[in-house]
Amino acid sequence: TIVVSSPLGSEFEYNIDNGSYQPSATFAGILPGDHDIRVRSTSDNTCISNPATVTINPRPETPAAPTVGTITNPSCAEPTGSIVLNGLPSTGTWTLNRTPGGSIQGTGTTTTVTGLAPNTYSFTVTNEAGCTSAASGNIVINPQPSVPDAATVSVTHPTCAVGTGSITITAPLGNYQYNIDGGPYQASVTFSGIGSGDHYVRVRSSIDNTCVSVPALARIDPQPVIPGAPVQG
């Protein structure tokens, strides 16, 4: 739309690009490009102004929907997730709109949205011209995983014949790993060759190694005293 702001009044009429003159100072439905506006006196149609050139900008492009990149789900160490979004407008400042809730502004074709509570989200982006994209695909942020329960153990103590004991985890079982006294984690539930004393067993999720149980105490008794050889009286 082009609106002539001056000169105005019933003594003037207007045309665009050498078309028909009209009393209205408004020209609607004008295509992008350069256009010449002229003003003519209604009392003497030979009195015509020099043309004023007005440029109508091209229709702004609607941005593409954000492309979903790497999704990071919550862990035991971090209760919220994040998402990398690609394909954002390469020029100007954009506004990223999240459903449900929230918006952020930024620049560049890639951004990382952090602090996402477990939920299903989608995103649109609005470019600097005010055009809004279609929605991205749904993004699922999983619930925060649970810390494993403390280990339940079965202890085999040393005997007169064997000087060390063993510790066997009886629960929890499944996608877990186990360690004793801060050593390396293992998939096996049995620790053999354990000396006497207090030992601490921890359980770790095989899926998320930040999910570690509180330590469980396992006590190995000392080896029984072997009696001395009989002495002849």
PDB file of C-alpha atoms in Angstrom:
ATOM      1  CA  THR A   1       0.000   0.000   0.000  1.00  0.00           C
ATOM      2  CA  ILE A   2       1.187   3.529  -0.845  1.00  0.00           C
ATOM      3  CA  VAL A   3      -0.400   6.523   0.892  1.00  0.00           C
ATOM      4  CA  VAL A   4       0.320  10.072  -0.336  1.00  0.00           C
ATOM      5  CA  SER A   5       0.735  12.282   2.742  1.00  0.00           C
ATOM      6  CA  SER A   6       1.237  15.594   0.937  1.00  0.00           C
ATOM      7  CA  PRO A   7      -0.153  17.556  -0.851  1.00  0.00           C
ATOM      8  CA  LEU A   8      -3.716  16.705   0.179  1.00  0.00           C
ATOM      9  CA  GLY A   9      -7.127  18.206  -0.549  1.00  0.00           C
ATOM     10  CA  SER A  10      -9.964  18.153  -2.991  1.00  0.00           C
ATOM     11  CA  GLU A  11      -7.960  20.284  -5.382  1.00  0.00           C
ATOM     12  CA  PHE A  12      -5.591  17.384  -6.112  1.00  0.00           C
ATOM     13  CA  GLU A  13      -5.777  13.935  -7.665  1.00  0.00           C
ATOM     14  CA  TYR A  14      -3.141  11.240  -7.907  1.00  0.00           C
ATOM     15  CA  ASN A  15      -1.863   8.506 -10.171  1.00  0.00           C
ATOM     16  CA  ILE A  16       0.660   5.714  -9.983  1.00  0.00           C
ATOM     17  CA  ASP A  17       2.916   4.602 -12.832  1.00  0.00           C
ATOM     18  CA  ASN A  18       1.057   6.779 -15.365  1.00  0.00           C
ATOM     19  CA  GLY A  19      -2.243   5.090 -14.691  1.00  0.00           C
ATOM     20  CA  SER A  20      -5.589   6.785 -14.219  1.00  0.00           C
ATOM     21  CA  TYR A  21      -5.818   9.694 -11.804  1.00  0.00           C
ATOM     22  CA  GLN A  22      -7.955   9.221  -8.700  1.00  0.00           C
ATOM     23  CA  PRO A  23      -9.100  11.491  -5.877  1.00  0.00           C
ATOM     24  CA  SER A  24      -7.963   8.985  -3.216  1.00  0.00           C
ATOM     25  CA  ALA A  25      -4.438   9.436  -1.875  1.00  0.00           C
ATOM     26  CA  THR A  26      -4.178   5.678  -1.185  1.00  0.00           C
ATOM     27  CA  PHE A  27      -3.060   2.993  -3.636  1.00  0.00           C
ATOM     28  CA  ALA A  28      -3.597  -0.559  -2.382  1.00  0.00           C
ATOM     29  CA  GLY A  29      -2.510  -3.956  -3.706  1.00  0.00           C
ATOM     30  CA  ILE A  30       0.742  -2.628  -5.154  1.00  0.00           C
ATOM     31  CA  LEU A  31       3.332  -5.198  -6.216  1.00  0.00           C
ATOM     32  CA  PRO A  32       6.969  -5.026  -5.052  1.00  0.00           C
ATOM     33  CA  GLY A  33       9.229  -2.700  -7.034  1.00  0.00           C
ATOM     34  CA  ASP A  34       9.753   1.009  -7.767  1.00  0.00           C
ATOM     35  CA  HIS A  35       6.630   3.047  -8.480  1.00  0.00           C
ATOM     36  CA  ASP A  36       6.182   6.669  -9.614  1.00  0.00           C
ATOM     37  CA  ILE A  37       3.488   8.789  -7.984  1.00  0.00           C
ATOM     38  CA  ARG A  38       2.238  12.014  -9.599  1.00  0.00           C
ATOM     39  CA  VAL A  39      -0.073  14.746  -8.306  1.00  0.00           C
ATOM     40  CA  ARG A  40      -2.341  16.736 -10.647  1.00  0.00           C
ATOM     41  CA  SER A  41      -4.448  19.796 -10.056  1.00  0.00           C
ATOM     42  CA  THR A  42      -8.165  19.155 -10.411  1.00  0.00           C
ATOM     43  CA  SER A  43      -8.701  22.694 -11.670  1.00  0.00           C
ATOM     44  CA  ASP A  44      -6.080  22.411 -14.426  1.00  0.00           C
ATOM     45  CA  ASN A  45      -5.094  18.914 -15.510  1.00  0.00           C
ATOM     46  CA  THR A  46      -1.952  20.244 -17.156  1.00  0.00           C
ATOM     47  CA  CYS A  47      -0.539  21.100 -13.729  1.00  0.00           C
ATOM     48  CA  ILE A  48       1.274  17.869 -12.830  1.00  0.00           C
ATOM     49  CA  SER A  49       4.028  17.359 -10.302  1.00  0.00           C
ATOM     50  CA  ASN A  50       7.346  15.648 -10.919  1.00  0.00           C
ATOM     51  CA  PRO A  51       7.121  11.951 -10.065  1.00  0.00           C
ATOM     52  CA  ALA A  52       7.991  10.768  -6.561  1.00  0.00           C
ATOM     53  CA  THR A  53       9.514   7.291  -6.601  1.00  0.00           C
ATOM     54  CA  VAL A  54       8.323   4.883  -3.914  1.00  0.00           C
ATOM     55  CA  THR A  55       9.816   1.412  -3.399  1.00  0.00           C
ATOM     56  CA  ILE A  56       7.671  -1.502  -2.256  1.00  0.00           C
ATOM     57  CA  ASN A  57       9.896  -4.179  -0.745  1.00  0.00           C
ATOM     58  CA  PRO A  58       9.501  -7.831  -1.733  1.00  0.00           C
ATOM     59  CA  ARG A  59       7.309  -9.991   0.453  1.00  0.00           C
ATOM     60  CA  PRO A  60       9.469 -11.269   3.351  1.00  0.00           C
ATOM     61  CA  GLU A  61      10.194 -14.986   3.356  1.00  0.00           C
ATOM     62  CA  THR A  62       8.568 -17.259   5.902  1.00  0.00           C
ATOM     63  CA  PRO A  63      11.344 -19.111   7.745  1.00  0.00           C
ATOM     64  CA  ALA A  64      11.571 -22.870   7.652  1.00  0.00           C
ATOM     65  CA  ALA A  65      10.565 -24.839  10.737  1.00  0.00           C
ATOM     66  CA  PRO A  66      13.452 -25.371  13.178  1.00  0.00           C
ATOM     67  CA  THR A  67      15.262 -28.672  12.650  1.00  0.00           C
ATOM     68  CA  VAL A  68      15.665 -30.867  15.713  1.00  0.00           C
ATOM     69  CA  GLY A  69      19.278 -31.751  16.528  1.00  0.00           C
ATOM     70  CA  THR A  70      20.827 -33.417  19.559  1.00  0.00           C
ATOM     71  CA  ILE A  71      18.480 -34.069  22.494  1.00  0.00           C
ATOM     72  CA  THR A  72      20.054 -34.361  25.944  1.00  0.00           C
ATOM     73  CA  ASN A  73      17.734 -35.895  28.520  1.00  0.00           C
ATOM     74  CA  PRO A  74      17.876 -35.311  32.274  1.00  0.00           C
ATOM     75  CA  SER A  75      20.330 -37.344  34.324  1.00  0.00           C
ATOM     76  CA  CYS A  76      20.635 -38.026  38.034  1.00  0.00           C
ATOM     77  CA  ALA A  77      23.146 -35.177  38.137  1.00  0.00           C
ATOM     78  CA  GLU A  78      21.018 -32.749  36.065  1.00  0.00           C
ATOM     79  CA  PRO A  79      17.210 -32.657  36.434  1.00  0.00           C
ATOM     80  CA  THR A  80      16.511 -30.847  33.129  1.00  0.00           C
ATOM     81  CA  GLY A  81      17.292 -31.561  29.483  1.00  0.00           C
ATOM     82  CA  SER A  82      18.331 -29.563  26.431  1.00  0.00           C
ATOM     83  CA  ILE A  83      17.819 -29.529  22.673  1.00  0.00           C
ATOM     84  CA  VAL A  84      19.907 -28.275  19.762  1.00  0.00           C
ATOM     85  CA  LEU A  85      17.834 -26.544  17.063  1.00  0.00           C
ATOM     86  CA  ASN A  86      19.218 -25.965  13.569  1.00  0.00           C
ATOM     87  CA  GLY A  87      17.998 -24.225  10.417  1.00  0.00           C
ATOM     88  CA  LEU A  88      17.189 -20.898  12.095  1.00  0.00           C
ATOM     89  CA  PRO A  89      17.211 -17.637  10.072  1.00  0.00           C
ATOM     90  CA  SER A  90      20.751 -16.771   8.996  1.00  0.00           C
ATOM     91  CA  THR A  91      20.227 -12.996   9.110  1.00  0.00           C
ATOM     92  CA  GLY A  92      18.769 -10.655  11.700  1.00  0.00           C
ATOM     93  CA  THR A  93      17.460 -11.393  15.157  1.00  0.00           C
ATOM     94  CA  TRP A  94      14.915 -14.185  15.488  1.00  0.00           C
ATOM     95  CA  THR A  95      12.487 -15.155  18.253  1.00  0.00           C
ATOM     96  CA  LEU A  96      12.183 -18.821  19.138  1.00  0.00           C
ATOM     97  CA  ASN A  97       8.734 -19.706  20.477  1.00  0.00           C
ATOM     98  CA  ARG A  98       8.329 -22.841  22.608  1.00  0.00           C
ATOM     99  CA  THR A  99       5.135 -24.816  23.124  1.00  0.00           C
ATOM    100  CA  PRO A 100       4.398 -25.190  25.964  1.00  0.00           C
ATOM    101  CA  GLY A 101       5.603 -21.843  27.255  1.00  0.00           C
ATOM    102  CA  GLY A 102       8.497 -19.499  26.748  1.00  0.00           C
ATOM    103  CA  SER A 103      10.427 -17.648  24.036  1.00  0.00           C
ATOM    104  CA  ILE A 104      14.009 -16.565  23.499  1.00  0.00           C
ATOM    105  CA  GLN A 105      15.726 -14.225  21.060  1.00  0.00           C
ATOM    106  CA  GLY A 106      18.990 -14.855  19.289  1.00  0.00           C
ATOM    107  CA  THR A 107      20.979 -14.840  16.077  1.00  0.00           C
ATOM    108  CA  GLY A 108      22.632 -17.480  13.927  1.00  0.00           C
ATOM    109  CA  THR A 109      21.411 -20.702  12.402  1.00  0.00           C
ATOM    110  CA  THR A 110      21.896 -22.926  15.472  1.00  0.00           C
ATOM    111  CA  THR A 111      21.025 -22.586  19.147  1.00  0.00           C
ATOM    112  CA  THR A 112      20.819 -24.802  22.226  1.00  0.00           C
ATOM    113  CA  VAL A 113      17.754 -24.523  24.447  1.00  0.00           C
ATOM    114  CA  THR A 114      18.530 -25.595  28.011  1.00  0.00           C
ATOM    115  CA  GLY A 115      16.611 -26.043  31.250  1.00  0.00           C
ATOM    116  CA  LEU A 116      13.801 -28.119  29.704  1.00  0.00           C
ATOM    117  CA  ALA A 117      11.709 -29.944  32.285  1.00  0.00           C
ATOM    118  CA  PRO A 118      10.395 -33.393  31.284  1.00  0.00           C
ATOM    119  CA  ASN A 119       7.612 -32.834  28.725  1.00  0.00           C
ATOM    120  CA  THR A 120       6.844 -32.873  24.984  1.00  0.00           C
ATOM    121  CA  TYR A 121       7.801 -29.661  23.175  1.00  0.00           C
ATOM    122  CA  SER A 122       7.641 -28.067  19.738  1.00  0.00           C
ATOM    123  CA  PHE A 123       9.199 -24.843  18.443  1.00  0.00           C
ATOM    124  CA  THR A 124       8.447 -22.171  15.873  1.00  0.00           C
ATOM    125  CA  VAL A 125      10.734 -19.300  14.883  1.00  0.00           C
ATOM    126  CA  THR A 126       9.738 -15.738  13.983  1.00  0.00           C
ATOM    127  CA  ASN A 127      12.215 -13.809  11.838  1.00  0.00           C
ATOM    128  CA  GLU A 128      13.045 -10.118  12.023  1.00  0.00           C
ATOM    129  CA  ALA A 129      10.340  -9.354   9.453  1.00  0.00           C
ATOM    130  CA  GLY A 130       7.692 -10.847  11.752  1.00  0.00           C
ATOM    131  CA  CYS A 131       7.083 -14.013   9.702  1.00  0.00           C
ATOM    132  CA  THR A 132       6.599 -17.206  11.735  1.00  0.00           C
ATOM    133  CA  SER A 133       7.552 -20.709  10.632  1.00  0.00           C
ATOM    134  CA  ALA A 134       5.592 -23.918  10.914  1.00  0.00           C
ATOM    135  CA  ALA A 135       6.215 -25.943  14.077  1.00  0.00           C
ATOM    136  CA  SER A 136       9.144 -28.286  14.471  1.00  0.00           C
ATOM    137  CA  GLY A 137       8.618 -31.961  15.137  1.00  0.00           C
ATOM    138  CA  ASN A 138       7.723 -32.987  18.681  1.00  0.00           C
ATOM    139  CA  ILE A 139      10.642 -33.190  21.096  1.00  0.00           C
ATOM    140  CA  VAL A 140      10.288 -35.500  24.092  1.00  0.00           C
ATOM    141  CA  ILE A 141      12.347 -34.758  27.204  1.00  0.00           C
ATOM    142  CA  ASN A 142      12.319 -37.880  29.356  1.00  0.00           C
ATOM    143  CA  PRO A 143      11.766 -37.881  33.124  1.00  0.00           C
ATOM    144  CA  GLN A 144      14.809 -37.684  35.345  1.00  0.00           C
ATOM    145  CA  PRO A 145      16.078 -41.234  36.038  1.00  0.00           C
ATOM    146  CA  SER A 146      15.917 -42.659  39.545  1.00  0.00           C
ATOM    147  CA  VAL A 147      18.916 -43.290  41.782  1.00  0.00           C
ATOM    148  CA  PRO A 148      19.325 -47.061  42.299  1.00  0.00           C
ATOM    149  CA  ASP A 149      18.404 -48.543  45.657  1.00  0.00           C
ATOM    150  CA  ALA A 150      21.242 -49.396  47.990  1.00  0.00           C
ATOM    151  CA  ALA A 151      22.661 -52.851  47.429  1.00  0.00           C
ATOM    152  CA  THR A 152      21.420 -55.874  49.328  1.00  0.00           C
ATOM    153  CA  VAL A 153      24.334 -58.269  49.778  1.00  0.00           C
ATOM    154  CA  SER A 154      25.121 -61.809  50.786  1.00  0.00           C
ATOM    155  CA  VAL A 155      28.497 -62.354  52.473  1.00  0.00           C
ATOM    156  CA  THR A 156      30.640 -65.483  52.519  1.00  0.00           C
ATOM    157  CA  HIS A 157      33.213 -65.281  55.299  1.00  0.00           C
ATOM    158  CA  PRO A 158      36.710 -66.760  55.325  1.00  0.00           C
ATOM    159  CA  THR A 159      37.127 -70.311  56.545  1.00  0.00           C
ATOM    160  CA  CYS A 160      40.029 -72.145  57.983  1.00  0.00           C
ATOM    161  CA  ALA A 161      40.712 -73.436  54.477  1.00  0.00           C
ATOM    162  CA  VAL A 162      40.157 -70.136  52.599  1.00  0.00           C
ATOM    163  CA  GLY A 163      41.605 -66.920  54.025  1.00  0.00           C
ATOM    164  CA  THR A 164      39.350 -64.493  52.118  1.00  0.00           C
ATOM    165  CA  GLY A 165      35.630 -64.000  51.750  1.00  0.00           C
ATOM    166  CA  SER A 166      33.248 -62.908  48.996  1.00  0.00           C
ATOM    167  CA  ILE A 167      30.380 -60.473  48.594  1.00  0.00           C
ATOM    168  CA  THR A 168      27.431 -61.142  46.282  1.00  0.00           C
ATOM    169  CA  ILE A 169      24.834 -58.495  45.405  1.00  0.00           C
ATOM    170  CA  THR A 170      21.326 -59.943  45.533  1.00  0.00           C
ATOM    171  CA  ALA A 171      19.454 -56.694  44.687  1.00  0.00           C
ATOM    172  CA  PRO A 172      18.967 -54.556  42.702  1.00  0.00           C
ATOM    173  CA  LEU A 173      19.627 -56.653  39.623  1.00  0.00           C
ATOM    174  CA  GLY A 174      19.318 -55.792  35.923  1.00  0.00           C
ATOM    175  CA  ASN A 175      20.829 -52.812  34.090  1.00  0.00           C
ATOM    176  CA  TYR A 176      23.304 -52.042  36.853  1.00  0.00           C
ATOM    177  CA  GLN A 177      27.002 -52.138  37.597  1.00  0.00           C
ATOM    178  CA  TYR A 178      28.648 -52.584  40.968  1.00  0.00           C
ATOM    179  CA  ASN A 179      31.802 -51.549  42.759  1.00  0.00           C
ATOM    180  CA  ILE A 180      33.418 -52.183  46.109  1.00  0.00           C
ATOM    181  CA  ASP A 181      35.369 -49.638  48.139  1.00  0.00           C
ATOM    182  CA  GLY A 182      35.502 -47.112  45.286  1.00  0.00           C
ATOM    183  CA  GLY A 183      37.145 -49.493  42.819  1.00  0.00           C
ATOM    184  CA  PRO A 184      36.164 -50.013  39.187  1.00  0.00           C
ATOM    185  CA  TYR A 185      32.567 -50.881  38.373  1.00  0.00           C
ATOM    186  CA  GLN A 186      31.767 -54.355  37.058  1.00  0.00           C
ATOM    187  CA  ALA A 187      28.728 -56.108  35.644  1.00  0.00           C
ATOM    188  CA  SER A 188      29.251 -59.186  37.811  1.00  0.00           C
ATOM    189  CA  VAL A 189      27.368 -59.250  41.108  1.00  0.00           C
ATOM    190  CA  THR A 190      30.142 -61.180  42.905  1.00  0.00           C
ATOM    191  CA  PHE A 191      33.360 -59.866  44.420  1.00  0.00           C
ATOM    192  CA  SER A 192      35.763 -62.620  45.438  1.00  0.00           C
ATOM    193  CA  GLY A 193      39.012 -62.693  47.392  1.00  0.00           C
ATOM    194  CA  ILE A 194      37.887 -59.985  49.794  1.00  0.00           C
ATOM    195  CA  GLY A 195      39.870 -59.491  52.971  1.00  0.00           C
ATOM    196  CA  SER A 196      38.301 -59.151  56.381  1.00  0.00           C
ATOM    197  CA  GLY A 197      36.887 -55.804  57.486  1.00  0.00           C
ATOM    198  CA  ASP A 198      34.176 -53.319  56.474  1.00  0.00           C
ATOM    199  CA  HIS A 199      33.559 -52.879  52.762  1.00  0.00           C
ATOM    200  CA  TYR A 200      31.201 -50.549  50.916  1.00  0.00           C
ATOM    201  CA  VAL A 201      29.241 -51.572  47.855  1.00  0.00           C
ATOM    202  CA  ARG A 202      27.720 -49.092  45.404  1.00  0.00           C
ATOM    203  CA  VAL A 203      25.257 -49.652  42.575  1.00  0.00           C
ATOM    204  CA  ARG A 204      25.362 -47.603  39.351  1.00  0.00           C
ATOM    205  CA  SER A 205      22.913 -47.456  36.457  1.00  0.00           C
ATOM    206  CA  SER A 206      24.300 -48.951  33.251  1.00  0.00           C
ATOM    207  CA  ILE A 207      22.263 -46.374  31.312  1.00  0.00           C
ATOM    208  CA  ASP A 208      23.261 -43.244  33.250  1.00  0.00           C
ATOM    209  CA  ASN A 209      26.532 -43.384  35.125  1.00  0.00           C
ATOM    210  CA  THR A 210      25.587 -40.358  37.234  1.00  0.00           C
ATOM    211  CA  CYS A 211      22.928 -42.490  38.966  1.00  0.00           C
ATOM    212  CA  VAL A 212      24.803 -44.058  41.899  1.00  0.00           C
ATOM    213  CA  SER A 213      23.283 -45.522  45.042  1.00  0.00           C
ATOM    214  CA  VAL A 214      24.280 -44.744  48.600  1.00  0.00           C
ATOM    215  CA  PRO A 215      26.928 -47.204  49.828  1.00  0.00           C
ATOM    216  CA  ALA A 216      25.856 -50.439  51.494  1.00  0.00           C
ATOM    217  CA  LEU A 217      28.033 -51.893  54.252  1.00  0.00           C
ATOM    218  CA  ALA A 218      29.287 -55.457  53.874  1.00  0.00           C
ATOM    219  CA  ARG A 219      31.398 -56.839  56.739  1.00  0.00           C
ATOM    220  CA  ILE A 220      33.811 -59.725  56.229  1.00  0.00           C
ATOM    221  CA  ASP A 221      34.794 -61.555  59.424  1.00  0.00           C
ATOM    222  CA  PRO A 222      38.412 -62.411  60.131  1.00  0.00           C
ATOM    223  CA  GLN A 223      39.598 -65.867  59.190  1.00  0.00           C
ATOM    224  CA  PRO A 224      38.992 -68.297  62.034  1.00  0.00           C
ATOM    225  CA  VAL A 225      42.038 -69.159  64.091  1.00  0.00           C
ATOM    226  CA  ILE A 226      43.498 -72.471  63.117  1.00  0.00           C
ATOM    227  CA  PRO A 227      44.159 -74.457  66.278  1.00  0.00           C
ATOM    228  CA  GLY A 228      47.727 -75.429  67.036  1.00  0.00           C
ATOM    229  CA  ALA A 229      48.929 -78.995  66.699  1.00  0.00           C
ATOM    230  CA  PRO A 230      48.149 -81.215  69.668  1.00  0.00           C
ATOM    231  CA  VAL A 231      50.904 -81.396  72.246  1.00  0.00           C
ATOM    232  CA  GLN A 232      51.629 -84.729  73.816  1.00  0.00           C
ATOM    233  CA  GLY A 233      51.105 -84.603  77.576  1.00  0.00           C
TER     234      GLY A 233
END
